[in-house]
CSV table of C-alpha atoms in Angstrom, one decimal:
chain,number,residue,atom,x,y,z
A,1,MET,CA,30.3,86.4,-17.2
A,2,LYS,CA,29.0,87.1,-13.9
A,3,ILE,CA,26.7,84.5,-14.3
A,4,TYR,CA,29.4,82.2,-15.0
A,5,ASN,CA,30.9,82.9,-11.7
A,6,LYS,CA,28.0,82.2,-10.1
A,7,TYR,CA,27.9,78.9,-11.2
A,8,ILE,CA,31.6,78.5,-10.1
A,9,MET,CA,30.5,79.6,-6.7
A,10,ALA,CA,27.3,77.5,-6.4
A,11,ILE,CA,29.7,74.2,-7.5
A,12,VAL,CA,32.5,75.1,-5.2
A,13,LEU,CA,30.0,75.4,-1.9
A,14,SER,CA,27.9,72.3,-2.9
A,15,LEU,CA,31.4,70.8,-3.1
A,16,VAL,CA,32.7,72.1,0.1
A,17,LEU,CA,29.1,71.0,1.6
A,18,ALA,CA,29.4,67.9,0.3
A,19,SER,CA,32.6,67.2,2.1
A,20,CYS,CA,31.3,68.1,5.5
A,21,LYS,CA,29.2,64.8,5.5
A,22,ALA,CA,30.5,62.5,7.9
A,23,PRO,CA,29.4,59.3,9.7
A,24,LEU,CA,28.2,59.6,13.3
A,25,ALA,CA,29.8,57.2,15.8
A,26,THR,CA,28.5,54.0,17.3
A,27,VAL,CA,26.1,54.7,20.3
A,28,VAL,CA,26.6,51.7,22.9
A,29,LYS,CA,24.4,51.7,26.2
A,30,ASP,CA,26.3,51.0,29.2
A,31,GLU,CA,24.3,49.1,31.1
A,32,VAL,CA,26.8,47.6,33.7
A,33,LYS,CA,27.5,51.1,35.3
A,34,GLU,CA,23.9,51.7,35.5
A,35,ASN,CA,22.7,48.5,36.8
A,36,ILE,CA,25.6,48.5,39.5
A,37,PRO,CA,23.7,46.5,42.7
A,38,GLN,CA,23.1,49.2,45.7
A,39,ASN,CA,25.0,47.0,48.1
A,40,PHE,CA,27.6,44.2,48.0
A,41,ASN,CA,25.5,41.7,49.9
A,42,GLN,CA,21.4,41.8,49.8
A,43,GLU,CA,21.1,40.5,53.3
A,44,GLU,CA,23.6,43.2,54.5
A,45,GLN,CA,23.2,46.6,53.4
A,46,GLY,CA,26.0,48.8,53.0
A,47,ASP,CA,27.2,51.8,55.0
A,48,ALA,CA,28.1,54.7,52.4
A,49,ASN,CA,30.0,56.5,55.7
A,50,ALA,CA,32.2,53.4,56.2
A,51,ASN,CA,34.6,52.2,53.5
A,52,SER,CA,38.0,51.0,54.4
A,53,GLY,CA,39.2,51.6,50.7
A,54,THR,CA,39.7,55.5,51.6
A,55,THR,CA,41.9,54.7,54.5
A,56,PRO,CA,45.5,55.3,53.8
A,57,TRP,CA,47.7,52.7,53.9
A,58,ARG,CA,50.1,54.2,56.9
A,59,GLN,CA,47.0,54.2,58.9
A,60,PHE,CA,46.1,50.6,57.7
A,61,PHE,CA,49.3,48.9,58.2
A,62,THR,CA,50.7,48.8,61.9
A,63,ASP,CA,53.6,46.4,61.7
A,64,PRO,CA,56.4,48.8,61.7
A,65,ASN,CA,58.8,46.5,59.7
A,66,LEU,CA,55.8,45.8,56.8
A,67,VAL,CA,55.4,49.8,56.6
A,68,ALA,CA,59.4,50.2,56.3
A,69,LEU,CA,59.4,47.7,53.6
A,70,ILE,CA,56.6,49.1,51.8
A,71,GLU,CA,58.2,53.0,51.8
A,72,THR,CA,61.7,51.3,50.3
A,73,ALA,CA,59.1,49.4,47.3
A,74,LEU,CA,57.9,52.8,46.5
A,75,LYS,CA,61.2,54.4,46.2
A,76,ASN,CA,63.1,51.7,44.4
A,77,ASN,CA,60.3,49.4,42.7
A,78,GLN,CA,61.2,49.1,38.9
A,79,GLU,CA,57.5,48.4,37.6
A,80,LEU,CA,56.5,51.6,39.4
A,81,MET,CA,59.6,54.0,38.0
A,82,ILE,CA,58.4,52.4,34.5
A,83,THR,CA,54.8,53.9,35.3
A,84,LEU,CA,56.2,57.1,36.2
A,85,GLN,CA,58.1,57.8,33.1
A,86,GLU,CA,54.6,56.7,30.9
A,87,ILE,CA,53.0,59.5,32.6
A,88,GLU,CA,55.8,61.6,31.4
A,89,ILE,CA,55.6,60.5,28.0
A,90,ALA,CA,51.5,60.9,27.9
A,91,LYS,CA,52.3,64.8,29.6
A,92,SER,CA,54.5,65.1,26.3
A,93,GLY,CA,51.7,64.2,24.1
A,94,VAL,CA,49.3,67.0,25.7
A,95,LEU,CA,52.0,69.6,25.2
A,96,ALA,CA,52.5,68.3,21.7
A,97,LYS,CA,48.6,68.5,20.9
A,98,LYS,CA,48.2,72.0,22.9
A,99,GLY,CA,51.1,73.0,20.5
A,100,ARG,CA,49.3,72.8,17.3
A,101,LEU,CA,46.5,74.9,18.5
A,102,THR,CA,49.1,78.0,17.9
A,103,PRO,CA,51.1,79.0,15.0
A,104,THR,CA,54.2,77.7,14.3
A,105,VAL,CA,56.8,80.2,13.2
A,106,SER,CA,60.2,79.5,12.0
A,107,ALA,CA,63.3,81.5,10.7
A,108,GLY,CA,65.5,80.7,8.2
A,109,VAL,CA,68.1,81.6,5.3
A,110,GLY,CA,69.0,80.3,2.1
A,111,ALA,CA,71.4,81.0,-0.8
A,112,GLY,CA,71.3,79.2,-4.3
A,113,VAL,CA,72.0,80.1,-8.1
A,114,SER,CA,70.0,78.6,-10.9
A,115,LYS,CA,70.4,79.3,-14.9
A,116,VAL,CA,67.8,79.2,-17.1
A,117,GLY,CA,68.1,79.1,-21.4
A,118,ARG,CA,68.4,82.2,-23.4
A,119,TYR,CA,65.7,81.6,-25.5
A,120,THR,CA,63.0,81.0,-22.6
A,121,SER,CA,60.7,83.5,-21.4
A,122,GLU,CA,62.2,83.7,-18.1
A,123,GLY,CA,65.6,84.1,-19.7
A,124,ALA,CA,64.7,86.7,-22.2
A,125,GLY,CA,62.8,88.7,-19.6
A,126,ASP,CA,66.2,88.5,-17.6
A,127,ALA,CA,68.3,89.5,-20.4
A,128,SER,CA,66.2,92.4,-21.1
A,129,THR,CA,66.0,94.0,-17.5
A,130,GLU,CA,68.3,96.3,-16.0
A,131,ILE,CA,68.5,96.6,-12.3
A,132,GLU,CA,70.2,99.9,-12.4
A,133,PRO,CA,71.6,102.0,-15.6
A,134,GLY,CA,73.8,99.8,-17.9
A,135,LYS,CA,73.5,96.7,-15.8
A,136,GLU,CA,71.4,93.6,-16.5
A,137,VAL,CA,70.4,90.9,-14.7
A,138,PRO,CA,73.9,88.7,-13.9
A,139,ASP,CA,73.7,85.0,-15.8
A,140,PRO,CA,73.7,82.6,-14.1
A,141,LEU,CA,71.5,84.1,-11.3
A,142,GLY,CA,72.0,83.8,-7.8
A,143,ASN,CA,69.6,83.7,-4.9
A,144,PHE,CA,70.1,85.1,-1.2
A,145,GLU,CA,67.1,84.8,1.0
A,146,GLY,CA,66.3,85.1,4.8
A,147,GLY,CA,63.1,85.8,7.0
A,148,LEU,CA,60.1,84.6,9.1
A,149,MET,CA,57.6,81.8,8.0
A,150,ALA,CA,54.5,81.5,10.0
A,151,ASN,CA,52.0,78.5,9.6
A,152,TRP,CA,48.8,78.0,10.8
A,153,GLU,CA,45.9,75.5,11.3
A,154,VAL,CA,42.5,77.5,12.1
A,155,ASP,CA,41.1,75.0,14.3
A,156,ILE,CA,37.2,76.1,12.9
A,157,TRP,CA,35.5,72.8,13.8
A,158,LYS,CA,37.7,72.5,17.2
A,159,LYS,CA,39.4,69.3,15.6
A,160,LEU,CA,42.3,70.1,17.6
A,161,ARG,CA,41.1,71.0,20.6
A,162,THR,CA,39.1,67.7,20.6
A,163,GLU,CA,42.9,66.1,20.2
A,164,LYS,CA,44.3,67.7,23.1
A,165,GLU,CA,41.3,66.9,25.4
A,166,SER,CA,41.9,63.4,24.5
A,167,ALA,CA,45.5,63.4,25.2
A,168,ILE,CA,44.6,65.0,28.4
A,169,ALA,CA,42.5,62.1,29.7
A,170,HIS,CA,44.9,60.0,28.4
A,171,TYR,CA,47.5,61.6,30.4
A,172,LEU,CA,45.1,61.4,33.8
A,173,SER,CA,44.8,57.9,32.9
A,174,THR,CA,48.3,57.0,33.0
A,175,VAL,CA,48.1,58.9,36.9
A,176,GLU,CA,45.6,56.7,37.8
A,177,GLY,CA,47.4,53.5,36.2
A,178,LYS,CA,50.0,54.5,38.5
A,179,ASN,CA,48.0,54.5,41.4
A,180,PHE,CA,46.9,51.0,40.5
A,181,VAL,CA,50.6,50.0,40.2
A,182,LEU,CA,50.7,51.4,43.9
A,183,SER,CA,47.8,49.8,45.1
A,184,ASN,CA,49.0,46.5,43.6
A,185,LEU,CA,52.8,47.0,44.8
A,186,ILE,CA,51.4,47.4,48.6
A,187,GLU,CA,49.5,44.5,48.3
A,188,GLU,CA,51.8,42.1,46.9
A,189,ILE,CA,54.4,43.3,49.9
A,190,ALA,CA,51.9,42.7,52.3
A,191,ASP,CA,51.0,39.5,51.3
A,192,ASN,CA,54.5,38.2,50.8
A,193,TYR,CA,55.3,39.8,54.2
A,194,TYR,CA,53.0,37.4,56.1
A,195,GLU,CA,53.4,34.5,53.9
A,196,LEU,CA,57.2,35.2,55.1
A,197,LEU,CA,55.8,35.1,58.9
A,198,ALA,CA,54.2,31.8,58.3
A,199,LEU,CA,56.8,29.7,56.9
A,200,ASP,CA,59.2,31.2,59.8
A,201,ASN,CA,56.3,30.2,62.4
A,202,GLN,CA,56.0,26.6,60.1
A,203,LEU,CA,59.9,26.1,60.5
A,204,GLU,CA,59.7,26.6,64.2
A,205,ILE,CA,56.9,23.9,64.5
A,206,ILE,CA,58.9,21.3,62.5
A,207,GLN,CA,62.0,22.0,64.5
A,208,GLN,CA,59.8,21.0,67.7
A,209,TYR,CA,58.4,18.0,65.6
A,210,THR,CA,62.0,17.2,65.1
A,211,LYS,CA,62.6,17.4,68.7
A,212,LEU,CA,59.5,15.5,69.8
A,213,GLN,CA,61.0,12.8,67.0
A,214,GLU,CA,64.4,12.6,68.5
A,215,LYS,CA,63.0,11.9,72.3
A,216,ALA,CA,60.5,9.3,71.0
A,217,LEU,CA,63.2,7.8,69.2
A,218,GLU,CA,65.3,7.1,71.9
A,219,ILE,CA,62.2,6.2,74.1
A,220,SER,CA,61.6,3.2,71.1
A,221,LYS,CA,65.2,2.1,71.4
A,222,ILE,CA,65.1,1.9,75.5
A,223,GLN,CA,61.9,0.0,75.0
A,224,LYS,CA,63.4,-2.3,72.5
A,225,GLU,CA,66.2,-3.1,75.1
A,226,ALA,CA,63.6,-3.8,77.3
A,227,ALA,CA,61.9,-6.1,75.1
A,228,ALA,CA,58.9,-4.0,75.3
A,229,ALA,CA,59.2,-2.9,71.7
A,230,THR,CA,60.6,-4.2,68.0
A,231,GLU,CA,63.1,-3.4,65.7
A,232,LEU,CA,60.4,-1.8,63.7
A,233,ALA,CA,59.0,0.9,66.4
A,234,VAL,CA,62.7,1.9,66.1
A,235,LYS,CA,63.1,2.1,62.2
A,236,LYS,CA,59.6,3.9,61.7
A,237,PHE,CA,60.8,6.5,64.4
A,238,GLU,CA,64.1,7.0,62.4
A,239,ALA,CA,62.2,7.4,59.2
A,240,GLU,CA,59.9,9.9,60.7
A,241,LEU,CA,62.9,11.9,61.9
A,242,ALA,CA,64.5,11.9,58.6
A,243,LYS,CA,61.3,12.8,57.0
A,244,SER,CA,61.0,16.1,59.7
A,245,LYS,CA,64.2,17.2,59.2
A,246,ALA,CA,64.0,16.7,55.4
A,247,THR,CA,60.8,18.9,55.6
A,248,GLU,CA,62.7,21.7,57.8
A,249,TYR,CA,65.1,22.3,54.5
A,250,THR,CA,62.3,22.6,52.4
A,251,ILE,CA,61.0,25.4,54.4
A,252,ARG,CA,64.3,27.1,54.5
A,253,GLN,CA,64.8,27.3,50.7
A,254,GLU,CA,61.0,28.6,50.9
A,255,ILE,CA,62.1,31.2,52.9
A,256,THR,CA,65.2,32.0,51.1
A,257,GLU,CA,63.0,32.2,47.7
A,258,LYS,CA,60.2,34.5,49.5
A,259,GLU,CA,62.8,37.0,51.2
A,260,ASN,CA,64.2,37.6,48.0
A,261,GLU,CA,60.6,38.0,46.1
A,262,ILE,CA,60.2,40.7,48.6
A,263,ASN,CA,63.7,42.1,47.9
A,264,ALA,CA,63.2,42.2,44.1
A,265,LEU,CA,59.7,44.1,44.8
A,266,CYS,CA,62.0,46.3,46.9
A,267,GLY,CA,64.4,47.0,44.1
A,268,ARG,CA,67.4,46.1,45.7
A,269,TYR,CA,70.0,42.9,45.9
A,270,PRO,CA,69.2,39.7,48.4
A,271,GLN,CA,69.3,40.4,52.4
A,272,THR,CA,67.6,39.3,55.2
A,273,ILE,CA,64.0,40.7,55.4
A,274,VAL,CA,63.8,42.3,59.0
A,275,ARG,CA,60.5,41.2,60.7
A,276,SER,CA,59.1,39.8,64.1
A,277,LYS,CA,58.1,36.1,64.1
A,278,SER,CA,56.8,35.6,67.7
A,279,ASP,CA,53.8,38.4,67.1
A,280,PHE,CA,52.5,36.1,64.2
A,281,MET,CA,50.1,33.9,65.4
A,282,SER,CA,48.6,36.7,67.8
A,283,MET,CA,48.0,39.5,65.2
A,284,ILE,CA,44.3,40.4,65.1
A,285,PRO,CA,43.4,41.4,61.3
A,286,GLN,CA,42.0,44.9,60.6
A,287,THR,CA,38.4,45.5,60.5
A,288,VAL,CA,37.3,46.1,57.2
A,289,TYR,CA,34.4,48.2,56.1
A,290,MET,CA,32.8,47.9,52.8
A,291,GLY,CA,30.6,50.7,52.0
A,292,ILE,CA,28.4,50.4,49.0
A,293,PRO,CA,29.3,49.2,45.4
A,294,SER,CA,29.0,52.8,43.6
A,295,GLN,CA,32.0,54.0,45.7
A,296,LEU,CA,34.3,51.3,43.7
A,297,LEU,CA,33.8,53.8,40.9
A,298,ALA,CA,35.4,56.4,42.7
A,299,ASN,CA,37.9,54.5,45.1
A,300,ARG,CA,39.5,52.1,42.7
A,301,PRO,CA,42.4,53.4,40.3
A,302,ASP,CA,41.7,50.7,37.9
A,303,ILE,CA,38.2,51.8,37.3
A,304,LYS,CA,38.9,55.4,36.9
A,305,GLN,CA,41.7,54.5,34.5
A,306,ALA,CA,39.5,52.6,32.3
A,307,GLU,CA,36.9,55.3,32.6
A,308,LEU,CA,39.6,58.1,31.1
A,309,GLU,CA,40.7,55.4,28.7
A,310,LEU,CA,37.1,55.4,27.4
A,311,LYS,CA,36.5,59.1,27.7
A,312,ALA,CA,39.8,59.5,25.5
A,313,ALA,CA,38.1,56.9,23.0
A,314,LYS,CA,35.2,58.5,22.4
A,315,LEU,CA,37.4,62.1,21.9
A,316,ASP,CA,39.4,60.2,19.7
A,317,VAL,CA,36.2,59.2,17.4
A,318,GLU,CA,35.1,63.1,17.5
A,319,ALA,CA,38.5,63.8,16.1
A,320,ALA,CA,38.7,61.3,13.5
A,321,ARG,CA,35.3,62.4,12.6
A,322,LYS,CA,35.9,65.8,11.9
A,323,GLU,CA,38.9,65.0,9.7
A,324,PHE,CA,35.9,64.4,6.9
A,325,TYR,CA,35.5,68.4,7.2
A,326,PRO,CA,37.4,71.1,5.2
A,327,THR,CA,40.6,72.7,7.0
A,328,LEU,CA,41.5,76.4,6.9
A,329,GLU,CA,45.2,77.1,7.0
A,330,ILE,CA,47.0,80.4,6.5
A,331,SER,CA,50.6,81.0,5.7
A,332,ALA,CA,52.8,83.7,5.6
A,333,THR,CA,56.2,84.7,5.3
A,334,LEU,CA,58.0,87.9,5.6
A,335,GLY,CA,62.0,88.7,4.8
A,336,LEU,CA,64.2,89.7,2.4
A,337,GLU,CA,65.3,88.2,-0.9
A,338,ALA,CA,67.9,89.3,-3.6
A,339,PHE,CA,70.1,87.5,-6.2
A,340,LYS,CA,73.4,89.7,-4.7
A,341,PRO,CA,73.9,89.6,-1.0
A,342,SER,CA,74.7,93.7,-1.2
A,343,TYR,CA,71.1,94.3,-2.3
A,344,LEU,CA,69.9,92.3,0.7
A,345,VAL,CA,69.9,96.1,2.7
A,346,LYS,CA,68.4,97.8,-0.1
A,347,LEU,CA,64.7,98.5,1.1
A,348,PRO,CA,62.0,98.4,0.7
A,349,GLU,CA,63.3,96.9,-2.9
A,350,SER,CA,64.8,93.3,-1.2
A,351,MET,CA,61.4,92.9,0.8
A,352,ALA,CA,59.2,89.9,0.1
A,353,ALA,CA,56.0,89.0,1.6
A,354,SER,CA,53.2,86.5,1.3
A,355,LEU,CA,49.9,85.7,3.0
A,356,VAL,CA,47.7,82.7,2.2
A,357,GLY,CA,44.8,81.2,3.1
A,358,GLU,CA,43.7,77.6,2.1
A,359,LEU,CA,40.5,75.7,2.7
A,360,ALA,CA,40.4,72.2,1.7
A,361,GLY,CA,38.0,69.3,2.2
A,362,PRO,CA,38.3,66.0,1.0
A,363,LEU,CA,36.0,65.0,-1.9
A,364,ILE,CA,37.0,61.7,-3.7
A,365,ASN,CA,38.7,58.6,-2.2
A,366,LYS,CA,38.0,58.9,1.9
A,367,SER,CA,39.1,55.4,2.3
A,368,ALA,CA,41.9,56.6,4.3
A,369,ILE,CA,39.7,59.0,6.8
A,370,LYS,CA,37.0,56.5,7.0
A,371,ALA,CA,39.4,53.5,8.1
A,372,ASN,CA,40.6,56.0,10.6
A,373,PHE,CA,36.9,56.7,11.6
A,374,GLN,CA,35.9,53.4,11.9
A,375,THR,CA,39.2,52.6,14.0
A,376,ALA,CA,38.4,54.8,16.4
A,377,ASP,CA,34.7,53.7,16.6
A,378,ALA,CA,35.8,50.5,17.2
A,379,ARG,CA,38.3,51.3,19.9
A,380,GLN,CA,35.4,53.5,21.7
A,381,ILE,CA,33.4,50.1,21.8
A,382,GLN,CA,36.3,48.1,22.8
A,383,SER,CA,37.0,50.9,25.7
A,384,LEU,CA,33.6,50.5,27.0
A,385,TYR,CA,33.9,46.8,27.0
A,386,GLU,CA,37.0,47.1,29.1
A,387,TYR,CA,35.3,49.7,31.7
A,388,ASP,CA,32.3,47.6,32.0
A,389,LYS,CA,34.7,44.2,32.6
A,390,THR,CA,36.9,46.3,35.2
A,391,ILE,CA,33.5,47.7,37.1
A,392,LEU,CA,31.9,43.9,37.0
A,393,ASN,CA,35.2,42.1,37.8
A,394,ALA,CA,35.7,44.9,40.9
A,395,TYR,CA,32.4,44.1,42.2
A,396,LEU,CA,32.8,39.9,41.9
A,397,ASP,CA,36.5,40.6,44.0
A,398,VAL,CA,34.8,42.4,46.7
A,399,ALA,CA,31.6,39.8,46.9
A,400,ASN,CA,34.3,36.9,47.2
A,401,LEU,CA,36.7,38.4,49.4
A,402,MET,CA,33.6,39.3,52.0
A,403,SER,CA,32.6,35.6,51.8
A,404,LYS,CA,36.0,34.2,52.3
A,405,VAL,CA,36.7,36.5,55.2
A,406,LYS,CA,33.9,35.4,57.0
A,407,ASN,CA,34.7,31.5,56.2
A,408,ILE,CA,38.5,31.9,56.9
A,409,ASP,CA,37.6,33.3,60.1
A,410,GLN,CA,35.5,30.4,60.9
A,411,TYR,CA,38.2,27.6,59.5
A,412,TYR,CA,41.0,29.5,61.8
A,413,LYS,CA,38.5,29.1,65.0
A,414,LEU,CA,37.7,25.1,64.0
A,415,LYS,CA,41.5,24.6,63.1
A,416,SER,CA,42.6,26.2,66.4
A,417,ASP,CA,40.2,23.8,68.2
A,418,GLU,CA,41.8,21.0,66.3
A,419,THR,CA,45.5,21.7,67.3
A,420,LYS,CA,44.1,22.2,71.1
A,421,ALA,CA,42.5,18.4,71.2
A,422,LEU,CA,45.7,16.9,68.9
A,423,GLU,CA,48.1,18.7,71.4
A,424,GLN,CA,46.1,17.1,74.3
A,425,SER,CA,46.2,13.7,72.7
A,426,ILE,CA,50.1,13.8,71.8
A,427,ASP,CA,50.5,14.2,75.9
A,428,ILE,CA,48.0,11.4,76.4
A,429,ALA,CA,49.5,8.9,73.9
A,430,ASN,CA,53.1,9.6,75.1
A,431,GLN,CA,52.2,8.7,78.4
A,432,LEU,CA,50.6,5.3,77.4
A,433,PHE,CA,53.7,4.5,75.2
A,434,ARG,CA,56.2,4.9,77.9
A,435,ASN,CA,53.7,2.6,80.0
A,436,SER,CA,53.6,0.1,76.8
A,437,ARG,CA,49.8,0.6,77.1
A,438,ALA,CA,49.9,2.2,73.2
A,439,ASP,CA,52.3,1.1,70.4
A,440,TYR,CA,54.3,3.0,68.5
A,441,LEU,CA,51.6,3.6,65.3
A,442,GLU,CA,49.2,5.5,67.6
A,443,VAL,CA,51.9,7.9,68.8
A,444,LEU,CA,53.3,8.6,65.1
A,445,LEU,CA,49.7,8.8,63.9
A,446,ASN,CA,48.7,11.4,66.7
A,447,GLN,CA,51.8,13.4,66.3
A,448,ARG,CA,51.6,13.6,62.4
A,449,ASP,CA,47.9,14.5,63.0
A,450,ALA,CA,49.3,17.0,65.2
A,451,LEU,CA,51.7,18.5,62.8
A,452,ASP,CA,49.3,19.0,60.3
A,453,ALA,CA,46.6,20.6,62.2
A,454,LYS,CA,49.3,22.9,63.3
A,455,MET,CA,50.8,23.8,59.8
A,456,GLU,CA,47.2,24.0,58.6
A,457,LEU,CA,46.8,27.0,61.4
A,458,VAL,CA,49.6,29.0,60.3
A,459,GLU,CA,48.6,28.8,57.0
A,460,ALA,CA,44.8,29.7,58.2
A,461,LYS,CA,46.4,32.8,60.0
A,462,GLN,CA,48.1,33.9,57.0
A,463,LYS,CA,45.1,33.4,54.7
A,464,GLN,CA,43.0,35.5,57.2
A,465,LEU,CA,45.6,38.3,57.2
A,466,SER,CA,46.4,38.2,53.3
A,467,THR,CA,42.5,38.1,52.5
A,468,VAL,CA,42.2,41.4,54.6
A,469,VAL,CA,45.1,43.0,52.5
A,470,ASP,CA,43.0,41.9,49.4
A,471,ILE,CA,40.0,43.3,49.6
A,472,TYR,CA,41.4,46.6,51.6
A,473,LYS,CA,43.1,46.8,47.9
A,474,SER,CA,39.8,45.3,46.2
A,475,LEU,CA,37.8,48.2,48.0
A,476,GLY,CA,40.2,50.6,46.2
A,477,GLY,CA,42.7,51.3,49.2
A,478,GLY,CA,46.7,51.2,49.0
A,479,TRP,CA,47.4,54.1,47.1
A,480,LYS,CA,46.3,57.2,49.0
């Protein structure tokens, strides 16, 4: 008999060991993070002590009207509110995983009745049993009970702790996701604000151009009466005047739409956006300090979010791997039980208790567990690629915007020179036209060229300001 028991124990032990075999997670080398360049531009070394991405947005933006818009958006923006609720959901997930580490205790009461056949072993046993002298077990037999029940999965492989750590990493990633939404929101508000100021200035330019065309039309009519110009010149100036007035209405519509776009970001109904139009062309863009690429890993919330999601994915793989191991569960009950309510108070006869420990592991048909592990492993690799893509895109964003800042500055200077030259040519052409030394086509072409140059100069100023905002966001600024 002892030898037989030893064989049984050996078989059970070997089966338990067999169930502990678990596959290993795929290991992929993170080459993108390891090979990140030392600086953004090989010709210009970055200064690790100077990085605009660490500057709080209230210090970076100095326009009080823009600051007020950003503050309103941070309070009312719906996308931001949705993201905050995602954080609350993730926080609840952490609490749920943490709760699984401790025993669950519940209380309950119950009542029931049962009748068994007289000629069964249970029925015959009840019939021959006396609870008290002369009192047999009643038929049908009632059952009344109440007590406490506890159940606890002992975390012998730290599977539950791993799941909790994964939930914490996911929660922290949602916090970084909120920071990324903040950064994007501030960038959108600033970009749209500068576009709105640009449209205001373009509207003033087209209004000035319209007045210029009205004067040119009057001169052409006078010259026609004096036989110094033809009806063709009058019609050309009339057409140009109508075209400039039509352009004015187009810009007015764009201003309305841009204002409502900002209002939507601020989470409010349409209203006038308070702004100062006159200072737009004299605005000097903030000086942006790049730092070094490795600082992006700490400054940009989207990179930190991807990194935390990668950490959570790795922990999920580890938790799925531990599903192959046996689980140890302990359950216990303690309470009172009797077939009559009056007997429940008779102690210790009505007391009932149980304590059970169970160690069980998967042996055959592990397909579901394997599938769960393979899914988690694939998601881990997917998260790594997502992390690498985020780092690479962040570096390319900064590199592209660095080049754009330099080029747009040069573009703005040349456009400014072009505008000045064309403004001077307008005065010359108008003077020659009054003296009948230049025809109407020369005047029209000069005026159109000057108009286009002025409009493009305003766009260049807007791009100059917006590019600085974009690079500030790309360096990780805007959420602090």
